[in-house]
Amino acid sequence: MDQSVLMSEKARNDADDTPEFGQLDGIVGFHIRLAHGAVYRHFTETFTGLDLTQKQVSVLWLVGENPGVAQIELGGRLRMDRATTMTIINRLQARGYLRRERSSSDGRKQALHLTPEGEAALEQAKNSIAEHEAWLKGRFTPQEVEKLVEMLERIHE
Amino acid sequence: MDQSVLMSEKARNDADDTPEFGQLDGIVGFHIRLAHGAVYRHFTETFTGLDLTQKQVSVLWLVGENPGVAQIELGGRLRMDRATTMTIINRLQARGYLRRERSSSDGRKQALHLTPEGEAALEQAKNSIAEHEAWLKGRFTPQEVEKLVEMLERIHE
DNA sequence: GCGAATTTGTTAGTAGAGCATACAATTATC
DNA sequence: GATAATTGTATGCTCTACTAACAAATTCGC
């Protein structure tokens, strides 16, 4: 049924078949977006049981490693503005994974802490992350992973 | 009970200073997400005049290089499902940048074409993209750019 | 050839993430 | 002490992505 063997590549590409990237293929930002999409997709597939997004896990992770951290500091690290940080914190608090405390040293700040449930969820999340990272790192040698991370850091400062 | 007696330097670092990435720093997916965010942010800043998103520009670009392409094929290339592709196409069509035509070879498909306005917008977008890419590539040597793109392609296949 | 399955487009609804704006409370600055 | 800046909060909007269901066209199985 597939008569493509009888047609030249050019003819197939011209009209009705799958499009080529063409010049778009040389755009670095384009590849970053596609790679991010692929990672995001695999992440959500890996996290079917635990219902957490990348952002939520990052927040739990950072709160776990920095108990008492303020929202503004979290947002600064994860490059989120205050409003975005709020919605994520609200969601995690509503699910009982973390709690707010007024900072004793600065009354404007909220000190964030994990609840026991939050710690358990983070622990479980780290296992899924390990699996997810293995999938991702499997394409590269250790040297390449190091180089990739270093270059990505140059982008996000 | 924790009292102020225990408020040592370490305690102060835990509570009041900027958080560290800690173990999160070794997660490749985390850096991809941050890099993507940085690129996305600079993109929107570069595109203040022309009101187009990355996705919309990618679609215009691919339609421009593949006139008559179907929505399903576009979505396949950009890793979008049919519903997501629809909303983007709808938006671009509403702004008069592209038009739908029934495919003659397959009545189920819509053949997509740029309007003259769409071609003009794409031309303008490519100029902004060039500026945006210069900002991005400025951090790397040509060899590094090549390696980065090659590694990102390994992620998104 | 004909009925059934598949593909493509469409619509509607849901959700996460991001951004802008405005406001209140607290702290810092002059 | 008055004013400015910081932090959290609330509201509303946009874009992207996903699911589910449906219709029309095509392809497949018999």
mmCIF file of C-alpha atoms (C1' of nucleotides) in Angstrom:
data_model
loop_
_atom_site.group_PDB
_atom_site.id
_atom_site.type_symbol
_atom_site.label_atom_id
_atom_site.label_comp_id
_atom_site.label_asym_id
_atom_site.label_seq_id
_atom_site.Cartn_x
_atom_site.Cartn_y
_atom_site.Cartn_z
ATOM 1 C CA MET A 1 0.000 0.000 0.000
ATOM 2 C CA ASP A 2 2.872 2.327 0.750
ATOM 3 C CA GLN A 3 4.178 3.303 -2.647
ATOM 4 C CA SER A 4 6.752 5.670 -1.204
ATOM 5 C CA VAL A 5 9.471 3.347 -2.419
ATOM 6 C CA LEU A 6 8.504 4.439 -5.885
ATOM 7 C CA MET A 7 8.700 8.117 -5.100
ATOM 8 C CA SER A 8 11.724 10.296 -4.516
ATOM 9 C CA GLU A 9 12.341 11.822 -1.107
ATOM 10 C CA LYS A 10 11.798 15.315 -2.449
ATOM 11 C CA ALA A 11 8.432 14.471 -3.923
ATOM 12 C CA ARG A 12 7.309 13.011 -0.627
ATOM 13 C CA ASN A 13 8.402 16.064 1.287
ATOM 14 C CA ASP A 14 6.813 18.624 -0.960
ATOM 15 C CA ALA A 15 3.143 18.127 -0.458
ATOM 16 C CA ASP A 16 1.448 15.764 1.895
ATOM 17 C CA ASP A 17 3.976 14.029 4.068
ATOM 18 C CA THR A 18 5.685 14.867 7.304
ATOM 19 C CA PRO A 19 7.193 18.345 7.329
ATOM 20 C CA GLU A 20 10.875 19.000 7.694
ATOM 21 C CA PHE A 21 12.314 21.309 10.322
ATOM 22 C CA GLY A 22 14.390 23.043 7.677
ATOM 23 C CA GLN A 23 15.942 26.227 8.969
ATOM 24 C CA LEU A 24 14.180 25.822 12.282
ATOM 25 C CA ASP A 25 16.559 22.956 12.945
ATOM 26 C CA GLY A 26 19.383 25.430 13.483
ATOM 27 C CA ILE A 27 17.596 27.326 16.255
ATOM 28 C CA VAL A 28 18.998 26.375 19.641
ATOM 29 C CA GLY A 29 15.979 27.663 21.551
ATOM 30 C CA PHE A 30 13.762 25.418 19.478
ATOM 31 C CA HIS A 31 15.668 22.333 20.544
ATOM 32 C CA ILE A 32 15.635 23.412 24.165
ATOM 33 C CA ARG A 33 11.870 23.718 24.016
ATOM 34 C CA LEU A 34 11.433 20.310 22.404
ATOM 35 C CA ALA A 35 13.838 18.683 24.866
ATOM 36 C CA HIS A 36 12.019 20.302 27.765
ATOM 37 C CA GLY A 37 8.724 19.003 26.404
ATOM 38 C CA ALA A 38 10.097 15.476 26.106
ATOM 39 C CA VAL A 39 11.459 15.557 29.650
ATOM 40 C CA TYR A 40 8.227 17.004 31.003
ATOM 41 C CA ARG A 41 6.208 14.326 29.247
ATOM 42 C CA HIS A 42 8.321 11.490 30.564
ATOM 43 C CA PHE A 43 8.226 13.030 34.020
ATOM 44 C CA THR A 44 4.444 13.032 34.170
ATOM 45 C CA GLU A 45 4.360 9.460 32.891
ATOM 46 C CA THR A 46 6.791 8.386 35.586
ATOM 47 C CA PHE A 47 4.767 10.193 38.250
ATOM 48 C CA THR A 48 1.448 8.507 37.626
ATOM 49 C CA GLY A 49 1.010 7.294 41.192
ATOM 50 C CA LEU A 50 2.285 10.290 43.085
ATOM 51 C CA ASP A 51 0.349 13.260 41.751
ATOM 52 C CA LEU A 52 3.066 15.901 41.655
ATOM 53 C CA THR A 53 4.464 18.145 38.948
ATOM 54 C CA GLN A 54 8.101 19.022 38.353
ATOM 55 C CA LYS A 55 7.628 22.393 39.988
ATOM 56 C CA GLN A 56 5.917 20.954 43.012
ATOM 57 C CA VAL A 57 8.667 18.391 43.528
ATOM 58 C CA SER A 58 11.310 21.104 43.175
ATOM 59 C CA VAL A 59 9.562 23.163 45.843
ATOM 60 C CA LEU A 60 9.220 20.231 48.225
ATOM 61 C CA TRP A 61 12.858 19.361 47.610
ATOM 62 C CA LEU A 62 14.139 22.852 48.348
ATOM 63 C CA VAL A 63 11.938 23.275 51.412
ATOM 64 C CA GLY A 64 13.179 19.926 52.645
ATOM 65 C CA GLU A 65 16.795 21.023 52.271
ATOM 66 C CA ASN A 66 16.151 24.546 53.573
ATOM 67 C CA PRO A 67 13.576 24.358 56.352
ATOM 68 C CA GLY A 68 12.223 27.773 57.249
ATOM 69 C CA VAL A 69 12.903 29.228 53.811
ATOM 70 C CA ALA A 70 10.710 32.161 52.748
ATOM 71 C CA GLN A 71 8.541 32.187 49.647
ATOM 72 C CA ILE A 72 10.483 35.018 48.075
ATOM 73 C CA GLU A 73 13.701 33.052 48.412
ATOM 74 C CA LEU A 74 12.179 29.921 46.961
ATOM 75 C CA GLY A 75 10.824 31.888 44.044
ATOM 76 C CA GLY A 76 14.220 33.452 43.493
ATOM 77 C CA ARG A 77 15.927 30.093 43.251
ATOM 78 C CA LEU A 78 13.327 28.575 40.968
ATOM 79 C CA ARG A 79 12.870 31.757 38.936
ATOM 80 C CA MET A 80 9.241 32.250 39.839
ATOM 81 C CA ASP A 81 7.569 35.527 40.753
ATOM 82 C CA ARG A 82 5.673 35.894 44.005
ATOM 83 C CA ALA A 83 2.260 35.223 42.498
ATOM 84 C CA THR A 84 3.353 31.984 40.835
ATOM 85 C CA THR A 85 5.096 30.848 43.995
ATOM 86 C CA MET A 86 1.904 31.508 45.921
ATOM 87 C CA THR A 87 -0.261 29.251 43.791
ATOM 88 C CA ILE A 88 2.206 26.391 44.107
ATOM 89 C CA ILE A 89 2.629 26.825 47.851
ATOM 90 C CA ASN A 90 -1.139 27.055 48.280
ATOM 91 C CA ARG A 91 -1.634 23.832 46.400
ATOM 92 C CA LEU A 92 0.995 21.964 48.402
ATOM 93 C CA GLN A 93 -0.327 23.328 51.681
ATOM 94 C CA ALA A 94 -3.895 22.360 50.752
ATOM 95 C CA ARG A 95 -2.657 18.806 50.238
ATOM 96 C CA GLY A 96 -1.005 18.885 53.634
ATOM 97 C CA TYR A 97 2.564 18.624 52.363
ATOM 98 C CA LEU A 98 3.894 21.813 53.922
ATOM 99 C CA ARG A 99 2.969 24.495 56.416
ATOM 100 C CA ARG A 100 3.541 28.211 56.766
ATOM 101 C CA GLU A 101 4.942 29.877 59.845
ATOM 102 C CA ARG A 102 5.454 33.531 60.465
ATOM 103 C CA SER A 103 9.194 34.208 60.493
ATOM 104 C CA SER A 104 10.371 35.388 63.895
ATOM 105 C CA SER A 105 13.161 37.484 62.442
ATOM 106 C CA ASP A 106 11.108 39.187 59.732
ATOM 107 C CA GLY A 107 7.371 39.522 60.159
ATOM 108 C CA ARG A 108 6.837 39.913 56.451
ATOM 109 C CA LYS A 109 8.182 36.495 55.647
ATOM 110 C CA GLN A 110 6.582 33.086 55.881
ATOM 111 C CA ALA A 111 8.872 30.287 57.046
ATOM 112 C CA LEU A 112 8.065 27.133 55.087
ATOM 113 C CA HIS A 113 8.384 23.641 56.550
ATOM 114 C CA LEU A 114 7.549 20.161 55.329
ATOM 115 C CA THR A 115 4.925 18.211 57.198
ATOM 116 C CA PRO A 116 5.564 14.512 57.867
ATOM 117 C CA GLU A 117 3.270 13.811 54.911
ATOM 118 C CA GLY A 118 5.357 16.183 52.822
ATOM 119 C CA GLU A 119 8.545 14.421 53.791
ATOM 120 C CA ALA A 120 7.045 11.080 52.882
ATOM 121 C CA ALA A 121 5.879 12.418 49.528
ATOM 122 C CA LEU A 122 9.315 13.900 48.852
ATOM 123 C CA GLU A 123 10.961 10.607 49.694
ATOM 124 C CA GLN A 124 8.695 8.810 47.266
ATOM 125 C CA ALA A 125 9.227 11.513 44.650
ATOM 126 C CA LYS A 126 12.983 11.123 44.854
ATOM 127 C CA ASN A 127 12.642 7.475 43.905
ATOM 128 C CA SER A 128 10.629 8.383 40.829
ATOM 129 C CA ILE A 129 13.115 11.119 40.012
ATOM 130 C CA ALA A 130 15.932 8.586 40.116
ATOM 131 C CA GLU A 131 14.119 6.454 37.578
ATOM 132 C CA HIS A 132 13.344 9.480 35.465
ATOM 133 C CA GLU A 133 16.943 10.656 35.551
ATOM 134 C CA ALA A 134 18.206 7.227 34.568
ATOM 135 C CA TRP A 135 15.997 7.411 31.481
ATOM 136 C CA LEU A 136 17.418 10.821 30.683
ATOM 137 C CA LYS A 137 21.071 10.176 31.460
ATOM 138 C CA GLY A 138 21.025 6.879 29.617
ATOM 139 C CA ARG A 139 21.580 8.759 26.369
ATOM 140 C CA PHE A 140 24.884 10.213 27.501
ATOM 141 C CA THR A 141 28.261 9.301 28.876
ATOM 142 C CA PRO A 142 29.085 10.689 32.340
ATOM 143 C CA GLN A 143 31.354 13.238 30.666
ATOM 144 C CA GLU A 144 28.561 14.334 28.373
ATOM 145 C CA VAL A 145 26.137 14.680 31.276
ATOM 146 C CA GLU A 146 28.605 16.912 33.032
ATOM 147 C CA LYS A 147 29.111 19.009 29.922
ATOM 148 C CA LEU A 148 25.373 19.258 29.280
ATOM 149 C CA VAL A 149 24.615 20.431 32.811
ATOM 150 C CA GLU A 150 27.444 22.917 32.645
ATOM 151 C CA MET A 151 26.119 24.378 29.402
ATOM 152 C CA LEU A 152 22.556 24.508 30.686
ATOM 153 C CA GLU A 153 23.804 26.356 33.750
ATOM 154 C CA ARG A 154 25.388 28.926 31.469
ATOM 155 C CA ILE A 155 21.937 29.563 30.066
ATOM 156 C CA HIS A 156 20.040 29.902 33.305
ATOM 157 C CA GLU A 157 22.955 31.589 35.093
ATOM 158 C CA MET B 1 11.515 22.781 72.695
ATOM 159 C CA ASP B 2 13.875 24.721 70.526
ATOM 160 C CA GLN B 3 14.904 27.921 72.208
ATOM 161 C CA SER B 4 17.009 30.849 71.135
ATOM 162 C CA VAL B 5 19.930 29.106 72.790
ATOM 163 C CA LEU B 6 19.991 26.901 69.747
ATOM 164 C CA MET B 7 19.930 29.783 67.278
ATOM 165 C CA SER B 8 23.488 29.259 66.109
ATOM 166 C CA GLU B 9 25.015 30.301 62.817
ATOM 167 C CA LYS B 10 23.804 27.099 61.250
ATOM 168 C CA ALA B 11 20.279 27.747 62.407
ATOM 169 C CA ARG B 12 20.409 31.189 60.933
ATOM 170 C CA ASN B 13 21.568 29.810 57.632
ATOM 171 C CA ASP B 14 18.750 27.323 57.668
ATOM 172 C CA ALA B 15 16.125 29.908 58.273
ATOM 173 C CA ASP B 16 17.047 33.234 56.796
ATOM 174 C CA ASP B 17 19.468 32.907 53.899
ATOM 175 C CA THR B 18 19.020 32.055 50.270
ATOM 176 C CA PRO B 19 18.430 28.354 49.779
ATOM 177 C CA GLU B 20 20.938 26.056 48.140
ATOM 178 C CA PHE B 21 20.072 23.691 45.341
ATOM 179 C CA GLY B 22 21.878 20.918 47.164
ATOM 180 C CA GLN B 23 21.172 17.511 45.656
ATOM 181 C CA LEU B 24 18.731 19.055 43.217
ATOM 182 C CA ASP B 25 21.750 20.514 41.443
ATOM 183 C CA GLY B 26 22.669 17.067 40.140
ATOM 184 C CA ILE B 27 19.321 16.526 38.425
ATOM 185 C CA VAL B 28 19.645 17.037 34.667
ATOM 186 C CA GLY B 29 15.920 17.538 34.154
ATOM 187 C CA PHE B 30 15.981 20.343 36.688
ATOM 188 C CA HIS B 31 18.580 22.254 34.689
ATOM 189 C CA ILE B 32 16.687 21.687 31.463
ATOM 190 C CA ARG B 33 13.592 23.173 33.030
ATOM 191 C CA LEU B 34 15.461 26.212 34.345
ATOM 192 C CA ALA B 35 17.216 26.739 31.019
ATOM 193 C CA HIS B 36 13.932 26.469 29.189
ATOM 194 C CA GLY B 37 12.407 29.041 31.511
ATOM 195 C CA ALA B 38 15.294 31.452 30.939
ATOM 196 C CA VAL B 39 15.023 31.062 27.174
ATOM 197 C CA TYR B 40 11.258 31.462 27.267
ATOM 198 C CA ARG B 41 11.570 34.604 29.356
ATOM 199 C CA HIS B 42 14.110 36.213 27.062
ATOM 200 C CA PHE B 43 12.018 35.224 24.074
ATOM 201 C CA THR B 44 8.933 37.023 25.327
ATOM 202 C CA GLU B 45 11.031 40.065 26.170
ATOM 203 C CA THR B 46 12.484 40.098 22.653
ATOM 204 C CA PHE B 47 9.018 39.737 21.146
ATOM 205 C CA THR B 48 7.408 42.751 22.747
ATOM 206 C CA GLY B 49 6.295 44.320 19.471
ATOM 207 C CA LEU B 50 5.188 41.264 17.570
ATOM 208 C CA ASP B 51 2.716 39.461 19.795
ATOM 209 C CA LEU B 52 3.694 35.866 19.152
ATOM 210 C CA THR B 53 4.765 32.992 21.378
ATOM 211 C CA GLN B 54 7.475 30.439 20.689
ATOM 212 C CA LYS B 55 4.900 27.849 19.721
ATOM 213 C CA GLN B 56 3.100 30.202 17.374
ATOM 214 C CA VAL B 57 6.323 31.179 15.625
ATOM 215 C CA SER B 58 7.306 27.528 15.268
ATOM 216 C CA VAL B 59 3.967 26.774 13.638
ATOM 217 C CA LEU B 60 4.191 29.724 11.256
ATOM 218 C CA TRP B 61 7.728 28.699 10.404
ATOM 219 C CA LEU B 62 6.858 25.092 9.627
ATOM 220 C CA VAL B 63 3.767 26.028 7.634
ATOM 221 C CA GLY B 64 5.888 28.485 5.680
ATOM 222 C CA GLU B 65 8.396 25.786 4.833
ATOM 223 C CA ASN B 66 5.763 23.113 4.247
ATOM 224 C CA PRO B 67 2.748 24.718 2.570
ATOM 225 C CA GLY B 68 -0.259 22.439 2.568
ATOM 226 C CA VAL B 69 0.865 20.549 5.644
ATOM 227 C CA ALA B 70 -1.881 18.939 7.748
ATOM 228 C CA GLN B 71 -2.499 19.687 11.397
ATOM 229 C CA ILE B 72 -1.701 16.155 12.463
ATOM 230 C CA GLU B 73 1.692 16.345 10.780
ATOM 231 C CA LEU B 74 2.465 19.710 12.340
ATOM 232 C CA GLY B 75 1.521 18.373 15.734
ATOM 233 C CA GLY B 76 3.706 15.341 15.183
ATOM 234 C CA ARG B 77 6.747 17.445 14.453
ATOM 235 C CA LEU B 78 6.208 19.833 17.348
ATOM 236 C CA ARG B 79 5.110 17.069 19.703
ATOM 237 C CA MET B 80 1.646 18.461 20.257
ATOM 238 C CA ASP B 81 -1.550 16.451 20.368
ATOM 239 C CA ARG B 82 -4.457 17.301 18.088
ATOM 240 C CA ALA B 83 -6.343 19.387 20.637
ATOM 241 C CA THR B 84 -3.344 21.564 21.438
ATOM 242 C CA THR B 85 -2.580 21.999 17.763
ATOM 243 C CA MET B 86 -6.165 23.107 17.206
ATOM 244 C CA THR B 87 -6.064 25.937 19.731
ATOM 245 C CA ILE B 88 -2.843 27.282 18.260
ATOM 246 C CA ILE B 89 -4.068 27.038 14.677
ATOM 247 C CA ASN B 90 -7.366 28.638 15.657
ATOM 248 C CA ARG B 91 -5.550 31.564 17.240
ATOM 249 C CA LEU B 92 -3.294 32.111 14.242
ATOM 250 C CA GLN B 93 -6.197 31.806 11.842
ATOM 251 C CA ALA B 94 -8.275 34.280 13.862
ATOM 252 C CA ARG B 95 -5.414 36.749 13.529
ATOM 253 C CA GLY B 96 -5.370 36.184 9.792
ATOM 254 C CA TYR B 97 -1.911 34.618 9.662
ATOM 255 C CA LEU B 98 -2.918 31.322 8.070
ATOM 256 C CA ARG B 99 -5.840 29.651 6.384
ATOM 257 C CA ARG B 100 -7.267 26.138 6.224
ATOM 258 C CA GLU B 101 -8.066 24.269 3.037
ATOM 259 C CA ARG B 102 -9.569 20.844 2.636
ATOM 260 C CA SER B 103 -6.912 18.491 1.348
ATOM 261 C CA SER B 104 -7.743 17.150 -2.112
ATOM 262 C CA SER B 105 -5.939 13.878 -1.550
ATOM 263 C CA ASP B 106 -7.410 13.137 1.876
ATOM 264 C CA GLY B 107 -10.741 14.641 2.851
ATOM 265 C CA ARG B 108 -10.017 14.269 6.549
ATOM 266 C CA LYS B 109 -7.016 16.579 6.443
ATOM 267 C CA GLN B 110 -6.789 20.329 6.466
ATOM 268 C CA ALA B 111 -4.062 21.803 4.267
ATOM 269 C CA LEU B 112 -2.508 24.781 6.020
ATOM 270 C CA HIS B 113 -1.144 27.829 4.201
ATOM 271 C CA LEU B 114 0.273 31.171 5.281
ATOM 272 C CA THR B 115 -1.607 34.302 4.305
ATOM 273 C CA PRO B 116 0.409 37.295 3.082
ATOM 274 C CA GLU B 117 -0.032 38.741 6.577
ATOM 275 C CA GLY B 118 1.292 35.500 8.007
ATOM 276 C CA GLU B 119 4.336 35.609 5.759
ATOM 277 C CA ALA B 120 5.035 39.184 6.813
ATOM 278 C CA ALA B 121 4.684 38.257 10.477
ATOM 279 C CA LEU B 122 6.995 35.295 10.007
ATOM 280 C CA GLU B 123 9.572 37.479 8.306
ATOM 281 C CA GLN B 124 9.477 39.905 11.202
ATOM 282 C CA ALA B 125 9.586 37.056 13.703
ATOM 283 C CA LYS B 126 12.706 35.646 12.090
ATOM 284 C CA ASN B 127 14.488 38.913 12.731
ATOM 285 C CA SER B 128 13.577 38.773 16.413
ATOM 286 C CA ILE B 129 14.599 35.138 16.522
ATOM 287 C CA ALA B 130 18.009 36.030 15.137
ATOM 288 C CA GLU B 131 18.499 38.529 17.946
ATOM 289 C CA HIS B 132 17.233 36.034 20.484
ATOM 290 C CA GLU B 133 19.532 33.330 19.180
ATOM 291 C CA ALA B 134 22.515 35.631 19.290
ATOM 292 C CA TRP B 135 21.807 36.236 22.978
ATOM 293 C CA LEU B 136 21.637 32.493 23.528
ATOM 294 C CA LYS B 137 24.575 31.403 21.397
ATOM 295 C CA GLY B 138 26.778 34.130 22.804
ATOM 296 C CA ARG B 139 27.543 31.902 25.767
ATOM 297 C CA PHE B 140 29.081 29.158 23.649
ATOM 298 C CA THR B 141 31.694 28.499 21.044
ATOM 299 C CA PRO B 142 30.419 27.245 17.680
ATOM 300 C CA GLN B 143 31.644 23.776 18.609
ATOM 301 C CA GLU B 144 29.759 23.912 21.880
ATOM 302 C CA VAL B 145 26.566 25.041 20.135
ATOM 303 C CA GLU B 146 26.837 22.081 17.815
ATOM 304 C CA LYS B 147 27.400 19.696 20.709
ATOM 305 C CA LEU B 148 24.534 21.200 22.700
ATOM 306 C CA VAL B 149 22.071 20.879 19.842
ATOM 307 C CA GLU B 150 23.207 17.339 19.184
ATOM 308 C CA MET B 151 22.675 16.387 22.819
ATOM 309 C CA LEU B 152 19.278 18.072 22.964
ATOM 310 C CA GLU B 153 18.258 16.159 19.863
ATOM 311 C CA ARG B 154 19.167 12.950 21.609
ATOM 312 C CA ILE B 155 16.622 13.879 24.259
ATOM 313 C CA HIS B 156 13.740 14.771 21.997
ATOM 314 C CA GLU B 157 14.629 12.150 19.376
ATOM 315 C "C1'" DG C 1 -18.234 -4.677 -1.933
ATOM 316 C "C1'" DC C 2 -19.598 -3.782 2.729
ATOM 317 C "C1'" DG C 3 -19.361 -3.290 7.634
ATOM 318 C "C1'" DA C 4 -15.964 -2.231 11.139
ATOM 319 C "C1'" DA C 5 -11.901 -0.029 12.673
ATOM 320 C "C1'" DT C 6 -8.798 3.840 12.170
ATOM 321 C "C1'" DT C 7 -7.506 8.528 11.220
ATOM 322 C "C1'" DT C 8 -8.256 13.471 11.327
ATOM 323 C "C1'" DG C 9 -10.422 17.340 12.824
ATOM 324 C "C1'" DT C 10 -13.430 19.478 16.088
ATOM 325 C "C1'" DT C 11 -15.580 20.895 20.543
ATOM 326 C "C1'" DA C 12 -15.776 21.236 25.504
ATOM 327 C "C1'" DG C 13 -13.890 20.941 29.913
ATOM 328 C "C1'" DT C 14 -9.941 20.733 33.215
ATOM 329 C "C1'" DA C 15 -5.447 21.940 35.047
ATOM 330 C "C1'" DG C 16 -0.716 23.972 35.720
ATOM 331 C "C1'" DA C 17 2.167 27.691 35.165
ATOM 332 C "C1'" DG C 18 3.219 32.476 34.303
ATOM 333 C "C1'" DC C 19 2.357 37.359 34.435
ATOM 334 C "C1'" DA C 20 0.299 41.955 35.825
ATOM 335 C "C1'" DT C 21 -2.015 44.655 39.074
ATOM 336 C "C1'" DA C 22 -3.592 46.168 43.414
ATOM 337 C "C1'" DC C 23 -3.620 45.977 48.391
ATOM 338 C "C1'" DA C 24 -2.116 45.133 53.452
ATOM 339 C "C1'" DA C 25 1.361 44.311 56.770
ATOM 340 C "C1'" DT C 26 6.079 44.638 58.039
ATOM 341 C "C1'" DT C 27 10.596 46.390 57.729
ATOM 342 C "C1'" DA C 28 14.159 49.629 56.161
ATOM 343 C "C1'" DT C 29 15.632 54.277 55.005
ATOM 344 C "C1'" DC C 30 15.970 59.127 55.289
ATOM 345 C "C1'" DG D 1 8.469 59.788 62.582
ATOM 346 C "C1'" DA D 2 7.259 60.021 57.696
ATOM 347 C "C1'" DT D 3 8.313 57.742 53.526
ATOM 348 C "C1'" DA D 4 9.955 54.016 50.673
ATOM 349 C "C1'" DA D 5 10.850 49.192 49.901
ATOM 350 C "C1'" DT D 6 9.884 44.314 50.797
ATOM 351 C "C1'" DT D 7 6.915 40.305 51.378
ATOM 352 C "C1'" DG D 8 2.800 38.002 51.136
ATOM 353 C "C1'" DT D 9 -1.877 37.904 49.397
ATOM 354 C "C1'" DA D 10 -5.927 38.134 46.199
ATOM 355 C "C1'" DT D 11 -7.849 38.573 41.474
ATOM 356 C "C1'" DG D 12 -7.922 38.081 36.773
ATOM 357 C "C1'" DC D 13 -6.023 36.982 32.383
ATOM 358 C "C1'" DT D 14 -3.282 34.125 28.943
ATOM 359 C "C1'" DC D 15 -0.977 30.123 26.974
ATOM 360 C "C1'" DT D 16 -0.029 25.344 26.856
ATOM 361 C "C1'" DA D 17 -1.396 20.544 27.501
ATOM 362 C "C1'" DC D 18 -4.396 16.903 28.407
ATOM 363 C "C1'" DT D 19 -8.824 14.030 28.348
ATOM 364 C "C1'" DA D 20 -13.115 12.647 26.471
ATOM 365 C "C1'" DA D 21 -16.538 12.584 23.200
ATOM 366 C "C1'" DC D 22 -18.262 13.175 18.548
ATOM 367 C "C1'" DA D 23 -18.493 13.608 13.163
ATOM 368 C "C1'" DA D 24 -16.603 12.912 8.704
ATOM 369 C "C1'" DA D 25 -13.413 10.612 5.730
ATOM 370 C "C1'" DT D 26 -10.512 6.874 4.865
ATOM 371 C "C1'" DT D 27 -8.641 2.289 5.336
ATOM 372 C "C1'" DC D 28 -8.921 -2.495 6.699
ATOM 373 C "C1'" DG D 29 -10.872 -7.263 7.171
ATOM 374 C "C1'" DC D 30 -13.835 -10.467 5.550
#
